[in-house]
PDB file of C-alpha atoms in Angstrom:
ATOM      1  CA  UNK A   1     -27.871  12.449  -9.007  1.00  0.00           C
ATOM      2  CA  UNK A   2     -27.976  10.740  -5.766  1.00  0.00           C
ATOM      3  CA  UNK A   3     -27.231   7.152  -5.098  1.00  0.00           C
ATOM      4  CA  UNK A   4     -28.194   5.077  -2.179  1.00  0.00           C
ATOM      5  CA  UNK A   5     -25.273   2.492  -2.053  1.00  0.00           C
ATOM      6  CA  UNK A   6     -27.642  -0.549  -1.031  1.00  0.00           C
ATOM      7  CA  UNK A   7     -29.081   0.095  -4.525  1.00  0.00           C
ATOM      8  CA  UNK A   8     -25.561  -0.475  -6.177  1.00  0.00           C
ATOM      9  CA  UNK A   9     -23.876  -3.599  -7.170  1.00  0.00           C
ATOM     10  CA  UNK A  10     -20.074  -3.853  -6.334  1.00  0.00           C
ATOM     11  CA  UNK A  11     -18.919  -2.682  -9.950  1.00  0.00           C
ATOM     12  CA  UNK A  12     -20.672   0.654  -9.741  1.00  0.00           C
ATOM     13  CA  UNK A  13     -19.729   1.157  -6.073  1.00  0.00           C
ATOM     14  CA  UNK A  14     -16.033   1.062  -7.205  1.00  0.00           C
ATOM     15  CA  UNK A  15     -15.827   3.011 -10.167  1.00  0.00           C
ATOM     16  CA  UNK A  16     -18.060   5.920  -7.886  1.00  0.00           C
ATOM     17  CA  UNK A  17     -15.731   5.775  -5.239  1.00  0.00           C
ATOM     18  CA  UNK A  18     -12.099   5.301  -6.597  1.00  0.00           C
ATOM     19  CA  UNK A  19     -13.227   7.913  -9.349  1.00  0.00           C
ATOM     20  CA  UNK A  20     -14.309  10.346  -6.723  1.00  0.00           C
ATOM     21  CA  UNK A  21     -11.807   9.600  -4.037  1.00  0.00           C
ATOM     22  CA  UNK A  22      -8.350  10.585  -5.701  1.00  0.00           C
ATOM     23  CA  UNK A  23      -6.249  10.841  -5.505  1.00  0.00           C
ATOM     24  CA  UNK A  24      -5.094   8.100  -3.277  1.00  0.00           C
ATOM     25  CA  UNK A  25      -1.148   7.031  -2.371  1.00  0.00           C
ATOM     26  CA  UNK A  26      -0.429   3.420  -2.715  1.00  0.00           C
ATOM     27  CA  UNK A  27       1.136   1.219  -0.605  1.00  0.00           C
ATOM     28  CA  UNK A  28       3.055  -1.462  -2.293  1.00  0.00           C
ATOM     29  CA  UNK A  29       2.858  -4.310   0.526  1.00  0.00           C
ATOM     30  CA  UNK A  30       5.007  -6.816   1.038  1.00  0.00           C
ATOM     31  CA  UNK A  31       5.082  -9.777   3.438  1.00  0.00           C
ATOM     32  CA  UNK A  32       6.319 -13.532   3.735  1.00  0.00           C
ATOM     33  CA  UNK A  33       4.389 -16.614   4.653  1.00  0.00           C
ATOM     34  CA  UNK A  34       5.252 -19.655   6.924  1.00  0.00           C
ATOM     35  CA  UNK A  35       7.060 -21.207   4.224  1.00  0.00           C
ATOM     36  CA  UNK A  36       9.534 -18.202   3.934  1.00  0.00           C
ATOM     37  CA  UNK A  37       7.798 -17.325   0.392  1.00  0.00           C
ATOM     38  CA  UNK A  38       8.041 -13.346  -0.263  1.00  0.00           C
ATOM     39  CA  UNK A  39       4.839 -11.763  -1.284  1.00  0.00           C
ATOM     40  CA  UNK A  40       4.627  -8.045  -3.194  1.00  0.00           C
ATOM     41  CA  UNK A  41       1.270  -6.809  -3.872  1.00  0.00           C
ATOM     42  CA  UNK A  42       0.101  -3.145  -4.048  1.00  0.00           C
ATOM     43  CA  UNK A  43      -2.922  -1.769  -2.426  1.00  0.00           C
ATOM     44  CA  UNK A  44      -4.506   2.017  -2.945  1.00  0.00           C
ATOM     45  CA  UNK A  45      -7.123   1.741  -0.450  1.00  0.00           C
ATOM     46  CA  UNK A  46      -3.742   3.086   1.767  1.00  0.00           C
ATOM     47  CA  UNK A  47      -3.055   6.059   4.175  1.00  0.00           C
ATOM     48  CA  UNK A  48      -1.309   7.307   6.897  1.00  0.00           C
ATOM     49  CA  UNK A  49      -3.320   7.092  10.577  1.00  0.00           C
ATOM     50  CA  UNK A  50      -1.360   9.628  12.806  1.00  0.00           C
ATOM     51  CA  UNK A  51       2.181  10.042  14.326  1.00  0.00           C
ATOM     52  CA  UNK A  52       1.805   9.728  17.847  1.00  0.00           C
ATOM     53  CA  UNK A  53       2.783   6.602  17.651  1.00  0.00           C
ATOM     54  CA  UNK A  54       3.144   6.492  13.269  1.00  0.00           C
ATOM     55  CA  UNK A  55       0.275   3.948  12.245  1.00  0.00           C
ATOM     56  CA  UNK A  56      -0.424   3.315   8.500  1.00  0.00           C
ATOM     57  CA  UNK A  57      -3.686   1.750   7.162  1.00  0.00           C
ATOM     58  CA  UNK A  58      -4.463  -0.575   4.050  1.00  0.00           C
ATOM     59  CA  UNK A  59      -7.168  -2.296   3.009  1.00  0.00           C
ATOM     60  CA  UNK A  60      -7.912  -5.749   0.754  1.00  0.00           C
ATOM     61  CA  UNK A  61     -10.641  -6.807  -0.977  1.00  0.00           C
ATOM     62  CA  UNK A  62     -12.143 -10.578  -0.337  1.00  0.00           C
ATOM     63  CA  UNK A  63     -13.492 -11.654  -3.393  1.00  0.00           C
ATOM     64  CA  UNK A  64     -15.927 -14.741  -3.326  1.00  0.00           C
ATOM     65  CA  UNK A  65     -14.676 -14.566   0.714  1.00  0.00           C
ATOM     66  CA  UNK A  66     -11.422 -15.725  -0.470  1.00  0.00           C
ATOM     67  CA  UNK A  67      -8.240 -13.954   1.584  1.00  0.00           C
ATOM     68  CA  UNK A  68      -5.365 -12.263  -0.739  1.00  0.00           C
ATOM     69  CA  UNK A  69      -2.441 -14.231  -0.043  1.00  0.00           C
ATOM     70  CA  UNK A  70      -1.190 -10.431   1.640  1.00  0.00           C
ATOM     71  CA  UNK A  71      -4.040 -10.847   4.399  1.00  0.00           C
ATOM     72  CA  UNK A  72      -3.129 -14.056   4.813  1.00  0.00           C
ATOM     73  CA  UNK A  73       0.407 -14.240   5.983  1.00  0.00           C
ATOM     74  CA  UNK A  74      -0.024 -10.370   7.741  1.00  0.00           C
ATOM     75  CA  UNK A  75      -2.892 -12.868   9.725  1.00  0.00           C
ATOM     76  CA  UNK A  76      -0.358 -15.776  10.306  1.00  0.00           C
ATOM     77  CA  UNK A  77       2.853 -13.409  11.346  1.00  0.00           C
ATOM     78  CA  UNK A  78       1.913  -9.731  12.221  1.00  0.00           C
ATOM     79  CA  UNK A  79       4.439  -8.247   9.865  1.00  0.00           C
ATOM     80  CA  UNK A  80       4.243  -6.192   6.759  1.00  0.00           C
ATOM     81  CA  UNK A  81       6.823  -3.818   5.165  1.00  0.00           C
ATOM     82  CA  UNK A  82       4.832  -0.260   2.998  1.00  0.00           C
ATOM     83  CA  UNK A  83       7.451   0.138  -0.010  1.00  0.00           C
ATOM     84  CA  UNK A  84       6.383   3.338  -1.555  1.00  0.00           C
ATOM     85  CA  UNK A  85       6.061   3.791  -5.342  1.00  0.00           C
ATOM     86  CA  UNK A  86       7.851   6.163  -7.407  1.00  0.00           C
ATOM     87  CA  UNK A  87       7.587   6.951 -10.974  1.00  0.00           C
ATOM     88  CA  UNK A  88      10.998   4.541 -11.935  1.00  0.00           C
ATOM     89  CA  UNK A  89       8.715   1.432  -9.964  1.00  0.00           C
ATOM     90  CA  UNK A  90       5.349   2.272 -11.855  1.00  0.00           C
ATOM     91  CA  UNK A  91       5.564  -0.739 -14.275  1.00  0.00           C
ATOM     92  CA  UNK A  92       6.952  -3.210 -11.461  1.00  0.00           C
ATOM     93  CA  UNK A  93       4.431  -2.149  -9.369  1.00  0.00           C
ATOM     94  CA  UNK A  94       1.888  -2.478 -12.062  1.00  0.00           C
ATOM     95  CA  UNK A  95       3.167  -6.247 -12.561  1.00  0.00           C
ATOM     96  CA  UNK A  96       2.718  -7.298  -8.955  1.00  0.00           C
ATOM     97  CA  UNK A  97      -0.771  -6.401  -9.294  1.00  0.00           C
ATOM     98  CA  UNK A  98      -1.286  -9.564 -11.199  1.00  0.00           C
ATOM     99  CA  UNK A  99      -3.519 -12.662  -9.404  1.00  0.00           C
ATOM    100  CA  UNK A 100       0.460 -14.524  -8.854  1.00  0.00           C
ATOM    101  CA  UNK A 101      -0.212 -17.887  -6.860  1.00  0.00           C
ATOM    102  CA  UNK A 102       0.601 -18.292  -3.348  1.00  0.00           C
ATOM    103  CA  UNK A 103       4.216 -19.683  -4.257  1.00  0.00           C
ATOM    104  CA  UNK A 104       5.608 -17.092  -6.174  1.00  0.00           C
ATOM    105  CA  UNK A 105       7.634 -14.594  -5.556  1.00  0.00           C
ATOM    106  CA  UNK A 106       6.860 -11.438  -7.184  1.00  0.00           C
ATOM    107  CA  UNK A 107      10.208  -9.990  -6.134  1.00  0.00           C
ATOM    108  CA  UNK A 108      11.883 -12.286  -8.144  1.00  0.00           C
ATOM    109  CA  UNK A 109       9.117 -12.237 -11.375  1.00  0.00           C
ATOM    110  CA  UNK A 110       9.174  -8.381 -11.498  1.00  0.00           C
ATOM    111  CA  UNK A 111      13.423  -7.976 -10.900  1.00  0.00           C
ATOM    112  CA  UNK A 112      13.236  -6.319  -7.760  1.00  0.00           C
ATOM    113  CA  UNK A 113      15.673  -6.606  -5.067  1.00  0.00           C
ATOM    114  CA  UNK A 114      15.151  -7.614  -1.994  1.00  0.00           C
ATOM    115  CA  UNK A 115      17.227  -5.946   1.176  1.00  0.00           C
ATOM    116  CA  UNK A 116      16.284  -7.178   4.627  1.00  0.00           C
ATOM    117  CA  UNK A 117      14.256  -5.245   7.260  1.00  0.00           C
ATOM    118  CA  UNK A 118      15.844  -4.413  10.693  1.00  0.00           C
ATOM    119  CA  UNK A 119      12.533  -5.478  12.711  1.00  0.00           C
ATOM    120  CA  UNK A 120      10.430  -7.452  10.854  1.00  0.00           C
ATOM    121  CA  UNK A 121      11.172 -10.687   8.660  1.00  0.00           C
ATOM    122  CA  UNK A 122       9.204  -9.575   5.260  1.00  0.00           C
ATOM    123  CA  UNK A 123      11.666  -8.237   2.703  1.00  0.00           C
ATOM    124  CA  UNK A 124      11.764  -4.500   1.817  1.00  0.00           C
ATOM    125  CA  UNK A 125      11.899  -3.263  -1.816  1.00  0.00           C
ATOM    126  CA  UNK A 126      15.655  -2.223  -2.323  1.00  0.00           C
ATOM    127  CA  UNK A 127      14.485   0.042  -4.961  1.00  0.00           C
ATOM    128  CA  UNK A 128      11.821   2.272  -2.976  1.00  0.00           C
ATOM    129  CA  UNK A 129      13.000   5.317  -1.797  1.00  0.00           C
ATOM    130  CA  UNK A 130      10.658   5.243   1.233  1.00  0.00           C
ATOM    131  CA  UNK A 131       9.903   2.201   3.243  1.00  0.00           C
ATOM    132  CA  UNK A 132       7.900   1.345   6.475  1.00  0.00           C
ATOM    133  CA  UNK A 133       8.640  -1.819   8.741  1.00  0.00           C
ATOM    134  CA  UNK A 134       5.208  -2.368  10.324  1.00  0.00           C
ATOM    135  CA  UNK A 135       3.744  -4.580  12.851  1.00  0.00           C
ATOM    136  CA  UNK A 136       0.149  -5.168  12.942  1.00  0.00           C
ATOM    137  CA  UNK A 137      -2.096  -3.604  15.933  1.00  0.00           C
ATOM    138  CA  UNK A 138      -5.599  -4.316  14.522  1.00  0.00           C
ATOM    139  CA  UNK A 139      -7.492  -5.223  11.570  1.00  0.00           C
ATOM    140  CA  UNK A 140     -11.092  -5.478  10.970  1.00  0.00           C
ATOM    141  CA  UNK A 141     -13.456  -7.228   8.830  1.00  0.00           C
ATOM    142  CA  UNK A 142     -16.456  -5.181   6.888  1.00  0.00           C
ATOM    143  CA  UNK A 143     -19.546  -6.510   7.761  1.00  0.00           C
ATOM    144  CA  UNK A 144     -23.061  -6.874   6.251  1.00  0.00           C
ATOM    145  CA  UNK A 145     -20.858  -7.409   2.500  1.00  0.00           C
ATOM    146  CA  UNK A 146     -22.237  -9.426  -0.732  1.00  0.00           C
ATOM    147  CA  UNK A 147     -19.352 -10.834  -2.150  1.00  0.00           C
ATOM    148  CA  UNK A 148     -16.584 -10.794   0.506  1.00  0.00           C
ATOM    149  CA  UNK A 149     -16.005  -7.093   1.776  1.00  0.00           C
ATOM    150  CA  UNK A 150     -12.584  -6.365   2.462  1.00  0.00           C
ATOM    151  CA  UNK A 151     -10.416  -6.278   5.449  1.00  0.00           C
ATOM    152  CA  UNK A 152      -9.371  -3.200   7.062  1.00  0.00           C
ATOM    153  CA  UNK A 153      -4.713  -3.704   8.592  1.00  0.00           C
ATOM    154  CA  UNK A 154      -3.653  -0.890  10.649  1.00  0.00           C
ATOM    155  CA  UNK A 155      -0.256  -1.470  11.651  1.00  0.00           C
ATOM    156  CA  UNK A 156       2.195   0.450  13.469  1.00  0.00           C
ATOM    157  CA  UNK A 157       5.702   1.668  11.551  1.00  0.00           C
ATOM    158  CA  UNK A 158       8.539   0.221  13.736  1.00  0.00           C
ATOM    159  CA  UNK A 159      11.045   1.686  11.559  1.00  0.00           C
ATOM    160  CA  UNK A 160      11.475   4.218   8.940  1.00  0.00           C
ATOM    161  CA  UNK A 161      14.017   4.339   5.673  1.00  0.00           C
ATOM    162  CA  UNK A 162      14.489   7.290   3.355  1.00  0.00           C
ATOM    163  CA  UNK A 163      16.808   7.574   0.819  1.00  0.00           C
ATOM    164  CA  UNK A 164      19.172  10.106   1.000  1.00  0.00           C
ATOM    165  CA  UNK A 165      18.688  11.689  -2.043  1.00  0.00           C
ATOM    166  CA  UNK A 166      15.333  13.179  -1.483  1.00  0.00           C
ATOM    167  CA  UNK A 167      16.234  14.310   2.244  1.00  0.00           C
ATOM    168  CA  UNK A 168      15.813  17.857   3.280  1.00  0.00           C
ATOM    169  CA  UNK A 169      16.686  20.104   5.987  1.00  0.00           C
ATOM    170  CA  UNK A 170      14.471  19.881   8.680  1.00  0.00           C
ATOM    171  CA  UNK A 171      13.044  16.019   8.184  1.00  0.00           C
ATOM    172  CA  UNK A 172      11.444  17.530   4.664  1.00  0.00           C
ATOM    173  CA  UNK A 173      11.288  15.613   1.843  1.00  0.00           C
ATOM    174  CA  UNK A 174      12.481  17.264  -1.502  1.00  0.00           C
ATOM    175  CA  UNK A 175       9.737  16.273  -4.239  1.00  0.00           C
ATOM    176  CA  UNK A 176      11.456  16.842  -7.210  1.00  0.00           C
ATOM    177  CA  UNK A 177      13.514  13.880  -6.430  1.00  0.00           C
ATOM    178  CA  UNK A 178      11.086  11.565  -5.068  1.00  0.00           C
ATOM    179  CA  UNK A 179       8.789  11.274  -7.430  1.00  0.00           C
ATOM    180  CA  UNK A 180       5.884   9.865  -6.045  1.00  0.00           C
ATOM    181  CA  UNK A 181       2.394   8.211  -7.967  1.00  0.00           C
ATOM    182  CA  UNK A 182      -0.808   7.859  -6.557  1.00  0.00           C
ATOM    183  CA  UNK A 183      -3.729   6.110  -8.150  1.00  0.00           C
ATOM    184  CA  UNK A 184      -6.658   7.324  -9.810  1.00  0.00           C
ATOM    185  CA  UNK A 185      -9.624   5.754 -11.182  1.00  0.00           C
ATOM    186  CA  UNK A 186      -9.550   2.768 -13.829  1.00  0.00           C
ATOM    187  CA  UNK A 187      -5.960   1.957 -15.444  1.00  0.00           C
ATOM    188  CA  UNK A 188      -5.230   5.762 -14.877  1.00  0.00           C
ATOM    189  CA  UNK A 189      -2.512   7.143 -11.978  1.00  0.00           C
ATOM    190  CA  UNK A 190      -0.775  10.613 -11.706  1.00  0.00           C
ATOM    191  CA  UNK A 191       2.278  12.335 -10.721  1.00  0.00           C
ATOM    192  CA  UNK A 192       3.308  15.413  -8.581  1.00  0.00           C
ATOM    193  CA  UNK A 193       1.799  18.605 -10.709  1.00  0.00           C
ATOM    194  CA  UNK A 194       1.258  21.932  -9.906  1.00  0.00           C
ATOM    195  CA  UNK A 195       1.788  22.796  -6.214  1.00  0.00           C
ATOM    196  CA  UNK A 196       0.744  25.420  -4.069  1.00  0.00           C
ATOM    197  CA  UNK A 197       0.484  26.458  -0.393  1.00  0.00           C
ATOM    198  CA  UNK A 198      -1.908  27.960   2.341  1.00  0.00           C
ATOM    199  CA  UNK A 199      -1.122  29.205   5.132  1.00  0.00           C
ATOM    200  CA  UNK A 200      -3.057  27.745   7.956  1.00  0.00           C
TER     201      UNK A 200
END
């Protein structure tokens, strides 16, 4: 069946693509406003961009037009920390998914702890095992939407922290004790499972 994506309303266009596009890492975003509020919000419209300099991507839907309070202060400030979600943070992460308004602080609503960043002002997730300091280089608004498109951040990581426990020689990262979820289609998200290697 083919589908010509003008045809589509938004609904159908989602389910199509997050259902055929998996899976996809999440990055659990957090950032602080002008008033010093800490936002946590994740986002699986997320990837890596390249190394040369290290550049991550997320996008955020604009529903009726209307900003996520994420866009907003990455807008005002430049600044956004990627916390990365491991199969201990599924349920936190889960809860900070929720509409929260613009004055709460999902750190504090989900019991996460905060531990400052060594660049940036927005808080980093004490309990991530991975985290990114970024600082915004570009973003970029869809055009041509119906109900708001989304906005695409690319920002690039100013500083890097890995737990030591799932270090390896070599800059590797050892799997087995990191854990990591990525998000599927609908309520549904998966873990590490069978791995295997090619040669290139």
């Amino acid at each position: 069946m083919n589908f010509n994506p003008v045809d589509l309303d938004q609904t159908a266009l989602y389910k199509l693509l997050t259902g055929a596009i998996i899976p996809r890492p999440i990055g659990w975003i957090s950032t602080i406003d002008q008033n010093g509020i800490h936002n946590l919000a994740p986002f699986s419209y997320f990837n890596a961009v390249g190394e040369d300099p290290p550049h991550v991507m997320f996008s955020t839907i604009r529903g009726n037009n209307t900003n996520k309070d994420t866009l907003n202060n990455i807008l005002a400030n430049g600044q956004f920390v990627v916390n990365m979600v491991t199969e201990d943070l599924v349920e936190k992460m889960n809860a900070t998914a929720r509409p929260f308004a613009s004055d709460v602080d999902e750190f504090e609503i989900v019991g996460l702890s905060k531990i400052a960043s060594e660049k940036i002002m927005p808080m980093r997730v004490k309990e991530s095992l991975i985290t990114f300091e970024c600082e915004m280089v570009h973003h970029y608004f869809l055009e041509n939407h119906k109900n708001g498109g989304a906005c695409v951040i690319i920002g690039q990581i100013v500083m890097m922290h890995f737990d030591d426990t799932i270090l390896l020689d070599n800059f590797k990262i050892n799997l087995e004790n990191y854990k990591p979820v990525s998000r599927l289609a609908g309520s549904n998200y998966s873990k590490i499972g069978e791995i295997f290697s090619l040669k290139r």
